[in-house]
Amino acid sequence: MRPPRESFNISDWEDDKQFLRCWRHQDCQPCLVEDGCSWCPFASSWTCTPNAYSIPLLAPAYNENICPHWAERWEIRTRPLGCQVSTITALTGAVSIASTLTIVALVF
């Protein structure tokens, strides 16, 4: 076993601070006000989790464990879309609009 001084590094401490900063929130709105936090909305967890990805909305594509429960990762709420729009809703809307515009462009 290594002595505590050898096993400690500043990045671990920064990760812990971010984790504690996010997990102290018990509601979606205050969670999303914090930089680097996202809301996992399922009734089983209702958790504010750290999300340091440059595009927070796409975090589930990079990290399957972004939320405590595997099934809710695509339901994560992030800024700037807020508490009412999940990742899957935003992606579905974007794909629908892009598909519609592509079909219209091909027809005309």
PDB file of N, CA and C in Angstrom:
ATOM      1  N   MET A   1       0.842  -1.180   0.000  1.00  0.00           N
ATOM      2  CA  MET A   1       0.000   0.000   0.000  1.00  0.00           C
ATOM      3  C   MET A   1       0.885   1.241   0.000  1.00  0.00           C
ATOM      4  N   ARG A   2       0.518   2.205  -0.836  1.00  0.00           N
ATOM      5  CA  ARG A   2       1.314   3.421  -0.920  1.00  0.00           C
ATOM      6  C   ARG A   2       0.926   4.391   0.183  1.00  0.00           C
ATOM      7  N   PRO A   3       1.876   5.199   0.619  1.00  0.00           N
ATOM      8  CA  PRO A   3       1.542   6.236   1.591  1.00  0.00           C
ATOM      9  C   PRO A   3       0.564   7.231   0.969  1.00  0.00           C
ATOM     10  N   PRO A   4      -0.277   7.884   1.772  1.00  0.00           N
ATOM     11  CA  PRO A   4      -1.276   8.812   1.241  1.00  0.00           C
ATOM     12  C   PRO A   4      -0.690   9.915   0.359  1.00  0.00           C
ATOM     13  N   ARG A   5       0.478  10.399   0.673  1.00  0.00           N
ATOM     14  CA  ARG A   5       1.055  11.491  -0.114  1.00  0.00           C
ATOM     15  C   ARG A   5       1.351  11.072  -1.544  1.00  0.00           C
ATOM     16  N   GLU A   6       1.727   9.832  -1.747  1.00  0.00           N
ATOM     17  CA  GLU A   6       2.033   9.367  -3.092  1.00  0.00           C
ATOM     18  C   GLU A   6       0.773   9.098  -3.911  1.00  0.00           C
ATOM     19  N   SER A   7      -0.314   8.747  -3.266  1.00  0.00           N
ATOM     20  CA  SER A   7      -1.519   8.401  -4.005  1.00  0.00           C
ATOM     21  C   SER A   7      -2.402   9.613  -4.295  1.00  0.00           C
ATOM     22  N   PHE A   8      -2.114  10.734  -3.701  1.00  0.00           N
ATOM     23  CA  PHE A   8      -2.936  11.929  -3.894  1.00  0.00           C
ATOM     24  C   PHE A   8      -2.383  12.752  -5.043  1.00  0.00           C
ATOM     25  N   ASN A   9      -3.270  13.221  -5.904  1.00  0.00           N
ATOM     26  CA  ASN A   9      -2.848  14.206  -6.901  1.00  0.00           C
ATOM     27  C   ASN A   9      -3.938  15.244  -7.049  1.00  0.00           C
ATOM     28  N   ILE A  10      -3.581  16.390  -7.566  1.00  0.00           N
ATOM     29  CA  ILE A  10      -4.502  17.531  -7.607  1.00  0.00           C
ATOM     30  C   ILE A  10      -5.694  17.278  -8.528  1.00  0.00           C
ATOM     31  N   SER A  11      -5.521  16.503  -9.601  1.00  0.00           N
ATOM     32  CA  SER A  11      -6.655  16.259 -10.489  1.00  0.00           C
ATOM     33  C   SER A  11      -7.735  15.445  -9.784  1.00  0.00           C
ATOM     34  N   ASP A  12      -7.336  14.502  -8.925  1.00  0.00           N
ATOM     35  CA  ASP A  12      -8.335  13.763  -8.146  1.00  0.00           C
ATOM     36  C   ASP A  12      -9.116  14.702  -7.244  1.00  0.00           C
ATOM     37  N   TRP A  13      -8.429  15.638  -6.632  1.00  0.00           N
ATOM     38  CA  TRP A  13      -9.087  16.597  -5.752  1.00  0.00           C
ATOM     39  C   TRP A  13     -10.042  17.480  -6.544  1.00  0.00           C
ATOM     40  N   GLU A  14      -9.640  17.921  -7.727  1.00  0.00           N
ATOM     41  CA  GLU A  14     -10.511  18.745  -8.564  1.00  0.00           C
ATOM     42  C   GLU A  14     -11.755  17.958  -8.975  1.00  0.00           C
ATOM     43  N   ASP A  15     -11.590  16.690  -9.323  1.00  0.00           N
ATOM     44  CA  ASP A  15     -12.739  15.854  -9.671  1.00  0.00           C
ATOM     45  C   ASP A  15     -13.686  15.709  -8.483  1.00  0.00           C
ATOM     46  N   ASP A  16     -13.140  15.521  -7.303  1.00  0.00           N
ATOM     47  CA  ASP A  16     -13.970  15.407  -6.101  1.00  0.00           C
ATOM     48  C   ASP A  16     -14.717  16.700  -5.818  1.00  0.00           C
ATOM     49  N   LYS A  17     -14.064  17.832  -5.990  1.00  0.00           N
ATOM     50  CA  LYS A  17     -14.734  19.116  -5.757  1.00  0.00           C
ATOM     51  C   LYS A  17     -15.890  19.296  -6.732  1.00  0.00           C
ATOM     52  N   GLN A  18     -15.687  18.954  -8.006  1.00  0.00           N
ATOM     53  CA  GLN A  18     -16.752  19.057  -9.006  1.00  0.00           C
ATOM     54  C   GLN A  18     -17.892  18.108  -8.649  1.00  0.00           C
ATOM     55  N   PHE A  19     -17.562  16.903  -8.270  1.00  0.00           N
ATOM     56  CA  PHE A  19     -18.566  15.918  -7.876  1.00  0.00           C
ATOM     57  C   PHE A  19     -19.418  16.443  -6.725  1.00  0.00           C
ATOM     58  N   LEU A  20     -18.781  16.945  -5.677  1.00  0.00           N
ATOM     59  CA  LEU A  20     -19.512  17.446  -4.511  1.00  0.00           C
ATOM     60  C   LEU A  20     -20.316  18.693  -4.842  1.00  0.00           C
ATOM     61  N   ARG A  21     -19.785  19.541  -5.717  1.00  0.00           N
ATOM     62  CA  ARG A  21     -20.497  20.759  -6.111  1.00  0.00           C
ATOM     63  C   ARG A  21     -21.801  20.405  -6.830  1.00  0.00           C
ATOM     64  N   CYS A  22     -21.768  19.387  -7.661  1.00  0.00           N
ATOM     65  CA  CYS A  22     -22.973  18.988  -8.393  1.00  0.00           C
ATOM     66  C   CYS A  22     -23.939  18.194  -7.511  1.00  0.00           C
ATOM     67  N   TRP A  23     -23.444  17.229  -6.778  1.00  0.00           N
ATOM     68  CA  TRP A  23     -24.311  16.316  -6.043  1.00  0.00           C
ATOM     69  C   TRP A  23     -25.042  16.957  -4.878  1.00  0.00           C
ATOM     70  N   ARG A  24     -24.675  18.137  -4.487  1.00  0.00           N
ATOM     71  CA  ARG A  24     -25.389  18.778  -3.376  1.00  0.00           C
ATOM     72  C   ARG A  24     -26.755  19.312  -3.803  1.00  0.00           C
ATOM     73  N   HIS A  25     -26.998  19.435  -5.103  1.00  0.00           N
ATOM     74  CA  HIS A  25     -28.271  19.966  -5.603  1.00  0.00           C
ATOM     75  C   HIS A  25     -29.320  18.865  -5.692  1.00  0.00           C
ATOM     76  N   GLN A  26     -30.532  19.188  -5.259  1.00  0.00           N
ATOM     77  CA  GLN A  26     -31.611  18.214  -5.228  1.00  0.00           C
ATOM     78  C   GLN A  26     -32.731  18.533  -6.205  1.00  0.00           C
ATOM     79  N   ASP A  27     -32.519  19.538  -7.060  1.00  0.00           N
ATOM     80  CA  ASP A  27     -33.532  19.940  -8.025  1.00  0.00           C
ATOM     81  C   ASP A  27     -32.843  20.308  -9.335  1.00  0.00           C
ATOM     82  N   CYS A  28     -33.563  20.227 -10.428  1.00  0.00           N
ATOM     83  CA  CYS A  28     -32.977  20.437 -11.743  1.00  0.00           C
ATOM     84  C   CYS A  28     -32.478  21.867 -11.960  1.00  0.00           C
ATOM     85  N   GLN A  29     -33.307  22.862 -11.655  1.00  0.00           N
ATOM     86  CA  GLN A  29     -32.918  24.256 -11.932  1.00  0.00           C
ATOM     87  C   GLN A  29     -31.613  24.658 -11.251  1.00  0.00           C
ATOM     88  N   PRO A  30     -31.468  24.465  -9.942  1.00  0.00           N
ATOM     89  CA  PRO A  30     -30.189  24.821  -9.306  1.00  0.00           C
ATOM     90  C   PRO A  30     -29.021  23.993  -9.844  1.00  0.00           C
ATOM     91  N   CYS A  31     -29.291  22.765 -10.225  1.00  0.00           N
ATOM     92  CA  CYS A  31     -28.243  21.913 -10.778  1.00  0.00           C
ATOM     93  C   CYS A  31     -27.690  22.507 -12.070  1.00  0.00           C
ATOM     94  N   LEU A  32     -28.571  22.925 -12.964  1.00  0.00           N
ATOM     95  CA  LEU A  32     -28.125  23.436 -14.258  1.00  0.00           C
ATOM     96  C   LEU A  32     -27.500  24.819 -14.173  1.00  0.00           C
ATOM     97  N   VAL A  33     -27.719  25.527 -13.064  1.00  0.00           N
ATOM     98  CA  VAL A  33     -27.064  26.821 -12.873  1.00  0.00           C
ATOM     99  C   VAL A  33     -25.561  26.629 -12.654  1.00  0.00           C
ATOM    100  N   GLU A  34     -25.186  25.531 -12.007  1.00  0.00           N
ATOM    101  CA  GLU A  34     -23.769  25.228 -11.753  1.00  0.00           C
ATOM    102  C   GLU A  34     -23.064  24.881 -13.064  1.00  0.00           C
ATOM    103  N   ASP A  35     -21.881  25.442 -13.273  1.00  0.00           N
ATOM    104  CA  ASP A  35     -21.080  25.084 -14.442  1.00  0.00           C
ATOM    105  C   ASP A  35     -20.635  23.634 -14.337  1.00  0.00           C
ATOM    106  N   GLY A  36     -20.756  22.912 -15.439  1.00  0.00           N
ATOM    107  CA  GLY A  36     -20.271  21.539 -15.476  1.00  0.00           C
ATOM    108  C   GLY A  36     -21.156  20.520 -14.803  1.00  0.00           C
ATOM    109  N   CYS A  37     -22.438  20.849 -14.604  1.00  0.00           N
ATOM    110  CA  CYS A  37     -23.370  19.899 -13.985  1.00  0.00           C
ATOM    111  C   CYS A  37     -24.551  19.641 -14.917  1.00  0.00           C
ATOM    112  N   SER A  38     -25.083  18.432 -14.866  1.00  0.00           N
ATOM    113  CA  SER A  38     -26.266  18.050 -15.635  1.00  0.00           C
ATOM    114  C   SER A  38     -27.214  17.276 -14.731  1.00  0.00           C
ATOM    115  N   TRP A  39     -28.475  17.197 -15.133  1.00  0.00           N
ATOM    116  CA  TRP A  39     -29.515  16.576 -14.316  1.00  0.00           C
ATOM    117  C   TRP A  39     -29.962  15.259 -14.932  1.00  0.00           C
ATOM    118  N   CYS A  40     -29.946  14.202 -14.143  1.00  0.00           N
ATOM    119  CA  CYS A  40     -30.460  12.890 -14.539  1.00  0.00           C
ATOM    120  C   CYS A  40     -31.831  12.735 -13.885  1.00  0.00           C
ATOM    121  N   PRO A  41     -32.909  12.706 -14.685  1.00  0.00           N
ATOM    122  CA  PRO A  41     -34.251  12.919 -14.154  1.00  0.00           C
ATOM    123  C   PRO A  41     -35.057  11.713 -13.705  1.00  0.00           C
ATOM    124  N   PHE A  42     -34.592  10.505 -13.852  1.00  0.00           N
ATOM    125  CA  PHE A  42     -35.437   9.366 -13.506  1.00  0.00           C
ATOM    126  C   PHE A  42     -35.742   9.346 -12.017  1.00  0.00           C
ATOM    127  N   ALA A  43     -36.915   8.867 -11.686  1.00  0.00           N
ATOM    128  CA  ALA A  43     -37.345   8.817 -10.283  1.00  0.00           C
ATOM    129  C   ALA A  43     -36.427   7.948  -9.425  1.00  0.00           C
ATOM    130  N   SER A  44     -35.723   7.029 -10.056  1.00  0.00           N
ATOM    131  CA  SER A  44     -34.828   6.171  -9.278  1.00  0.00           C
ATOM    132  C   SER A  44     -33.590   6.912  -8.780  1.00  0.00           C
ATOM    133  N   SER A  45     -33.218   7.997  -9.447  1.00  0.00           N
ATOM    134  CA  SER A  45     -32.009   8.689  -8.997  1.00  0.00           C
ATOM    135  C   SER A  45     -32.208  10.188  -8.757  1.00  0.00           C
ATOM    136  N   TRP A  46     -32.842  10.896  -9.654  1.00  0.00           N
ATOM    137  CA  TRP A  46     -33.002  12.349  -9.550  1.00  0.00           C
ATOM    138  C   TRP A  46     -31.684  12.966  -9.090  1.00  0.00           C
ATOM    139  N   THR A  47     -30.698  12.924  -9.942  1.00  0.00           N
ATOM    140  CA  THR A  47     -29.343  13.244  -9.544  1.00  0.00           C
ATOM    141  C   THR A  47     -28.728  14.340 -10.392  1.00  0.00           C
ATOM    142  N   CYS A  48     -28.024  15.232  -9.731  1.00  0.00           N
ATOM    143  CA  CYS A  48     -27.216  16.243 -10.403  1.00  0.00           C
ATOM    144  C   CYS A  48     -25.807  15.662 -10.524  1.00  0.00           C
ATOM    145  N   THR A  49     -25.353  15.447 -11.751  1.00  0.00           N
ATOM    146  CA  THR A  49     -24.071  14.783 -11.965  1.00  0.00           C
ATOM    147  C   THR A  49     -23.065  15.692 -12.654  1.00  0.00           C
ATOM    148  N   PRO A  50     -21.777  15.487 -12.403  1.00  0.00           N
ATOM    149  CA  PRO A  50     -20.750  16.257 -13.102  1.00  0.00           C
ATOM    150  C   PRO A  50     -20.755  15.924 -14.593  1.00  0.00           C
ATOM    151  N   ASN A  51     -20.608  16.951 -15.415  1.00  0.00           N
ATOM    152  CA  ASN A  51     -20.577  16.778 -16.865  1.00  0.00           C
ATOM    153  C   ASN A  51     -19.637  17.832 -17.432  1.00  0.00           C
ATOM    154  N   ALA A  52     -18.386  17.473 -17.627  1.00  0.00           N
ATOM    155  CA  ALA A  52     -17.370  18.427 -18.072  1.00  0.00           C
ATOM    156  C   ALA A  52     -17.118  18.372 -19.576  1.00  0.00           C
ATOM    157  N   TYR A  53     -17.981  17.726 -20.332  1.00  0.00           N
ATOM    158  CA  TYR A  53     -17.785  17.633 -21.778  1.00  0.00           C
ATOM    159  C   TYR A  53     -18.025  18.982 -22.437  1.00  0.00           C
ATOM    160  N   SER A  54     -17.314  19.241 -23.544  1.00  0.00           N
ATOM    161  CA  SER A  54     -17.433  20.539 -24.212  1.00  0.00           C
ATOM    162  C   SER A  54     -18.835  20.756 -24.776  1.00  0.00           C
ATOM    163  N   ILE A  55     -19.493  19.691 -25.212  1.00  0.00           N
ATOM    164  CA  ILE A  55     -20.898  19.762 -25.627  1.00  0.00           C
ATOM    165  C   ILE A  55     -21.664  18.857 -24.666  1.00  0.00           C
ATOM    166  N   PRO A  56     -22.169  19.414 -23.567  1.00  0.00           N
ATOM    167  CA  PRO A  56     -22.804  18.592 -22.527  1.00  0.00           C
ATOM    168  C   PRO A  56     -23.962  17.733 -23.032  1.00  0.00           C
ATOM    169  N   LEU A  57     -24.664  18.218 -24.044  1.00  0.00           N
ATOM    170  CA  LEU A  57     -25.806  17.483 -24.583  1.00  0.00           C
ATOM    171  C   LEU A  57     -25.386  16.126 -25.155  1.00  0.00           C
ATOM    172  N   LEU A  58     -24.150  16.033 -25.650  1.00  0.00           N
ATOM    173  CA  LEU A  58     -23.671  14.792 -26.254  1.00  0.00           C
ATOM    174  C   LEU A  58     -22.876  13.912 -25.292  1.00  0.00           C
ATOM    175  N   ALA A  59     -22.865  14.254 -24.022  1.00  0.00           N
ATOM    176  CA  ALA A  59     -22.123  13.475 -23.024  1.00  0.00           C
ATOM    177  C   ALA A  59     -22.496  11.991 -23.018  1.00  0.00           C
ATOM    178  N   PRO A  60     -23.768  11.612 -23.213  1.00  0.00           N
ATOM    179  CA  PRO A  60     -24.096  10.176 -23.214  1.00  0.00           C
ATOM    180  C   PRO A  60     -23.399   9.397 -24.331  1.00  0.00           C
ATOM    181  N   ALA A  61     -23.027  10.069 -25.409  1.00  0.00           N
ATOM    182  CA  ALA A  61     -22.316   9.390 -26.494  1.00  0.00           C
ATOM    183  C   ALA A  61     -20.882   9.056 -26.094  1.00  0.00           C
ATOM    184  N   TYR A  62     -20.317   9.840 -25.201  1.00  0.00           N
ATOM    185  CA  TYR A  62     -18.930   9.646 -24.773  1.00  0.00           C
ATOM    186  C   TYR A  62     -18.812   8.825 -23.494  1.00  0.00           C
ATOM    187  N   ASN A  63     -19.819   8.893 -22.648  1.00  0.00           N
ATOM    188  CA  ASN A  63     -19.736   8.254 -21.334  1.00  0.00           C
ATOM    189  C   ASN A  63     -21.067   7.579 -21.014  1.00  0.00           C
ATOM    190  N   GLU A  64     -21.091   6.267 -21.072  1.00  0.00           N
ATOM    191  CA  GLU A  64     -22.349   5.553 -20.812  1.00  0.00           C
ATOM    192  C   GLU A  64     -22.743   5.577 -19.342  1.00  0.00           C
ATOM    193  N   ASN A  65     -21.831   5.994 -18.482  1.00  0.00           N
ATOM    194  CA  ASN A  65     -22.120   6.067 -17.047  1.00  0.00           C
ATOM    195  C   ASN A  65     -22.300   7.501 -16.567  1.00  0.00           C
ATOM    196  N   ILE A  66     -22.717   8.385 -17.443  1.00  0.00           N
ATOM    197  CA  ILE A  66     -22.900   9.792 -17.068  1.00  0.00           C
ATOM    198  C   ILE A  66     -23.986   9.935 -16.001  1.00  0.00           C
ATOM    199  N   CYS A  67     -24.985   9.069 -16.051  1.00  0.00           N
ATOM    200  CA  CYS A  67     -26.045   9.048 -15.036  1.00  0.00           C
ATOM    201  C   CYS A  67     -25.927   7.763 -14.213  1.00  0.00           C
ATOM    202  N   PRO A  68     -26.417   7.786 -12.975  1.00  0.00           N
ATOM    203  CA  PRO A  68     -26.317   6.596 -12.124  1.00  0.00           C
ATOM    204  C   PRO A  68     -27.024   5.362 -12.686  1.00  0.00           C
ATOM    205  N   HIS A  69     -28.130   5.546 -13.364  1.00  0.00           N
ATOM    206  CA  HIS A  69     -28.872   4.416 -13.925  1.00  0.00           C
ATOM    207  C   HIS A  69     -28.649   4.391 -15.436  1.00  0.00           C
ATOM    208  N   TRP A  70     -28.290   3.249 -15.991  1.00  0.00           N
ATOM    209  CA  TRP A  70     -27.927   3.156 -17.408  1.00  0.00           C
ATOM    210  C   TRP A  70     -29.045   3.606 -18.345  1.00  0.00           C
ATOM    211  N   ALA A  71     -30.292   3.362 -17.980  1.00  0.00           N
ATOM    212  CA  ALA A  71     -31.408   3.664 -18.873  1.00  0.00           C
ATOM    213  C   ALA A  71     -31.692   5.155 -19.008  1.00  0.00           C
ATOM    214  N   GLU A  72     -31.205   5.953 -18.090  1.00  0.00           N
ATOM    215  CA  GLU A  72     -31.531   7.376 -18.142  1.00  0.00           C
ATOM    216  C   GLU A  72     -30.457   8.235 -18.802  1.00  0.00           C
ATOM    217  N   ARG A  73     -29.385   7.631 -19.282  1.00  0.00           N
ATOM    218  CA  ARG A  73     -28.298   8.460 -19.812  1.00  0.00           C
ATOM    219  C   ARG A  73     -28.741   9.339 -20.975  1.00  0.00           C
ATOM    220  N   TRP A  74     -29.641   8.882 -21.826  1.00  0.00           N
ATOM    221  CA  TRP A  74     -30.106   9.709 -22.945  1.00  0.00           C
ATOM    222  C   TRP A  74     -31.221  10.665 -22.530  1.00  0.00           C
ATOM    223  N   GLU A  75     -31.655  10.584 -21.290  1.00  0.00           N
ATOM    224  CA  GLU A  75     -32.661  11.510 -20.766  1.00  0.00           C
ATOM    225  C   GLU A  75     -32.029  12.662 -19.993  1.00  0.00           C
ATOM    226  N   ILE A  76     -30.717  12.762 -20.007  1.00  0.00           N
ATOM    227  CA  ILE A  76     -30.004  13.786 -19.249  1.00  0.00           C
ATOM    228  C   ILE A  76     -30.422  15.191 -19.709  1.00  0.00           C
ATOM    229  N   ARG A  77     -30.544  16.087 -18.747  1.00  0.00           N
ATOM    230  CA  ARG A  77     -30.884  17.489 -19.025  1.00  0.00           C
ATOM    231  C   ARG A  77     -29.628  18.328 -18.847  1.00  0.00           C
ATOM    232  N   THR A  78     -29.369  19.230 -19.805  1.00  0.00           N
ATOM    233  CA  THR A  78     -28.171  20.062 -19.761  1.00  0.00           C
ATOM    234  C   THR A  78     -28.510  21.496 -20.137  1.00  0.00           C
ATOM    235  N   ARG A  79     -27.542  22.379 -19.887  1.00  0.00           N
ATOM    236  CA  ARG A  79     -27.690  23.742 -20.383  1.00  0.00           C
ATOM    237  C   ARG A  79     -27.327  23.745 -21.854  1.00  0.00           C
ATOM    238  N   PRO A  80     -27.806  24.569 -22.691  1.00  0.00           N
ATOM    239  CA  PRO A  80     -28.736  25.671 -22.501  1.00  0.00           C
ATOM    240  C   PRO A  80     -30.199  25.277 -22.666  1.00  0.00           C
ATOM    241  N   LEU A  81     -30.482  24.001 -22.939  1.00  0.00           N
ATOM    242  CA  LEU A  81     -31.862  23.599 -23.225  1.00  0.00           C
ATOM    243  C   LEU A  81     -32.740  23.485 -21.990  1.00  0.00           C
ATOM    244  N   GLY A  82     -32.167  23.293 -20.839  1.00  0.00           N
ATOM    245  CA  GLY A  82     -32.923  23.326 -19.600  1.00  0.00           C
ATOM    246  C   GLY A  82     -33.518  22.000 -19.179  1.00  0.00           C
ATOM    247  N   CYS A  83     -34.381  22.091 -18.185  1.00  0.00           N
ATOM    248  CA  CYS A  83     -34.923  20.908 -17.509  1.00  0.00           C
ATOM    249  C   CYS A  83     -36.017  20.191 -18.292  1.00  0.00           C
ATOM    250  N   GLN A  84     -36.582  20.817 -19.299  1.00  0.00           N
ATOM    251  CA  GLN A  84     -37.697  20.210 -20.018  1.00  0.00           C
ATOM    252  C   GLN A  84     -37.276  19.458 -21.274  1.00  0.00           C
ATOM    253  N   VAL A  85     -35.998  19.572 -21.680  1.00  0.00           N
ATOM    254  CA  VAL A  85     -35.546  18.963 -22.930  1.00  0.00           C
ATOM    255  C   VAL A  85     -34.406  17.988 -22.652  1.00  0.00           C
ATOM    256  N   SER A  86     -34.634  16.731 -22.997  1.00  0.00           N
ATOM    257  CA  SER A  86     -33.596  15.715 -22.799  1.00  0.00           C
ATOM    258  C   SER A  86     -32.714  15.626 -24.043  1.00  0.00           C
ATOM    259  N   THR A  87     -31.627  14.904 -23.920  1.00  0.00           N
ATOM    260  CA  THR A  87     -30.729  14.700 -25.055  1.00  0.00           C
ATOM    261  C   THR A  87     -31.454  14.004 -26.191  1.00  0.00           C
ATOM    262  N   ILE A  88     -32.221  12.976 -25.884  1.00  0.00           N
ATOM    263  CA  ILE A  88     -32.908  12.228 -26.933  1.00  0.00           C
ATOM    264  C   ILE A  88     -33.954  13.095 -27.631  1.00  0.00           C
ATOM    265  N   THR A  89     -34.630  13.968 -26.905  1.00  0.00           N
ATOM    266  CA  THR A  89     -35.610  14.874 -27.509  1.00  0.00           C
ATOM    267  C   THR A  89     -34.922  15.853 -28.448  1.00  0.00           C
ATOM    268  N   ALA A  90     -33.819  16.432 -28.012  1.00  0.00           N
ATOM    269  CA  ALA A  90     -33.084  17.393 -28.840  1.00  0.00           C
ATOM    270  C   ALA A  90     -32.525  16.722 -30.094  1.00  0.00           C
ATOM    271  N   LEU A  91     -31.950  15.530 -29.943  1.00  0.00           N
ATOM    272  CA  LEU A  91     -31.398  14.831 -31.106  1.00  0.00           C
ATOM    273  C   LEU A  91     -32.494  14.392 -32.074  1.00  0.00           C
ATOM    274  N   THR A  92     -33.633  13.951 -31.544  1.00  0.00           N
ATOM    275  CA  THR A  92     -34.758  13.569 -32.398  1.00  0.00           C
ATOM    276  C   THR A  92     -35.249  14.765 -33.198  1.00  0.00           C
ATOM    277  N   GLY A  93     -35.376  15.905 -32.546  1.00  0.00           N
ATOM    278  CA  GLY A  93     -35.790  17.125 -33.238  1.00  0.00           C
ATOM    279  C   GLY A  93     -34.802  17.539 -34.313  1.00  0.00           C
ATOM    280  N   ALA A  94     -33.521  17.496 -34.005  1.00  0.00           N
ATOM    281  CA  ALA A  94     -32.490  17.890 -34.977  1.00  0.00           C
ATOM    282  C   ALA A  94     -32.483  16.955 -36.187  1.00  0.00           C
ATOM    283  N   VAL A  95     -32.585  15.647 -35.949  1.00  0.00           N
ATOM    284  CA  VAL A  95     -32.601  14.684 -37.054  1.00  0.00           C
ATOM    285  C   VAL A  95     -33.872  14.848 -37.884  1.00  0.00           C
ATOM    286  N   SER A  96     -34.997  15.101 -37.252  1.00  0.00           N
ATOM    287  CA  SER A  96     -36.259  15.297 -37.978  1.00  0.00           C
ATOM    288  C   SER A  96     -36.193  16.519 -38.883  1.00  0.00           C
ATOM    289  N   ILE A  97     -35.677  17.602 -38.364  1.00  0.00           N
ATOM    290  CA  ILE A  97     -35.565  18.833 -39.156  1.00  0.00           C
ATOM    291  C   ILE A  97     -34.591  18.632 -40.313  1.00  0.00           C
ATOM    292  N   ALA A  98     -33.437  18.027 -40.041  1.00  0.00           N
ATOM    293  CA  ALA A  98     -32.450  17.791 -41.099  1.00  0.00           C
ATOM    294  C   ALA A  98     -33.013  16.863 -42.174  1.00  0.00           C
ATOM    295  N   SER A  99     -33.729  15.824 -41.774  1.00  0.00           N
ATOM    296  CA  SER A  99     -34.326  14.896 -42.737  1.00  0.00           C
ATOM    297  C   SER A  99     -35.376  15.588 -43.588  1.00  0.00           C
ATOM    298  N   THR A 100     -36.209  16.392 -42.967  1.00  0.00           N
ATOM    299  CA  THR A 100     -37.245  17.120 -43.697  1.00  0.00           C
ATOM    300  C   THR A 100     -36.626  18.067 -44.715  1.00  0.00           C
ATOM    301  N   LEU A 101     -35.612  18.805 -44.308  1.00  0.00           N
ATOM    302  CA  LEU A 101     -34.952  19.734 -45.231  1.00  0.00           C
ATOM    303  C   LEU A 101     -34.267  18.992 -46.374  1.00  0.00           C
ATOM    304  N   THR A 102     -33.692  17.850 -46.094  1.00  0.00           N
ATOM    305  CA  THR A 102     -33.047  17.047 -47.137  1.00  0.00           C
ATOM    306  C   THR A 102     -34.070  16.534 -48.139  1.00  0.00           C
ATOM    307  N   ILE A 103     -35.182  16.038 -47.656  1.00  0.00           N
ATOM    308  CA  ILE A 103     -36.236  15.534 -48.546  1.00  0.00           C
ATOM    309  C   ILE A 103     -36.810  16.661 -49.389  1.00  0.00           C
ATOM    310  N   VAL A 104     -37.054  17.806 -48.782  1.00  0.00           N
ATOM    311  CA  VAL A 104     -37.574  18.960 -49.527  1.00  0.00           C
ATOM    312  C   VAL A 104     -36.570  19.393 -50.591  1.00  0.00           C
ATOM    313  N   ALA A 105     -35.288  19.400 -50.255  1.00  0.00           N
ATOM    314  CA  ALA A 105     -34.257  19.794 -51.223  1.00  0.00           C
ATOM    315  C   ALA A 105     -34.180  18.800 -52.385  1.00  0.00           C
ATOM    316  N   LEU A 106     -34.360  17.515 -52.103  1.00  0.00           N
ATOM    317  CA  LEU A 106     -34.313  16.512 -53.167  1.00  0.00           C
ATOM    318  C   LEU A 106     -35.542  16.569 -54.067  1.00  0.00           C
ATOM    319  N   VAL A 107     -36.691  16.891 -53.505  1.00  0.00           N
ATOM    320  CA  VAL A 107     -37.933  16.946 -54.275  1.00  0.00           C
ATOM    321  C   VAL A 107     -37.939  18.157 -55.202  1.00  0.00           C
ATOM    322  N   PHE A 108     -37.450  19.272 -54.732  1.00  0.00           N
ATOM    323  CA  PHE A 108     -37.473  20.492 -55.548  1.00  0.00           C
ATOM    324  C   PHE A 108     -36.174  20.647 -56.204  1.00  0.00           C
TER     325      PHE A 108
END
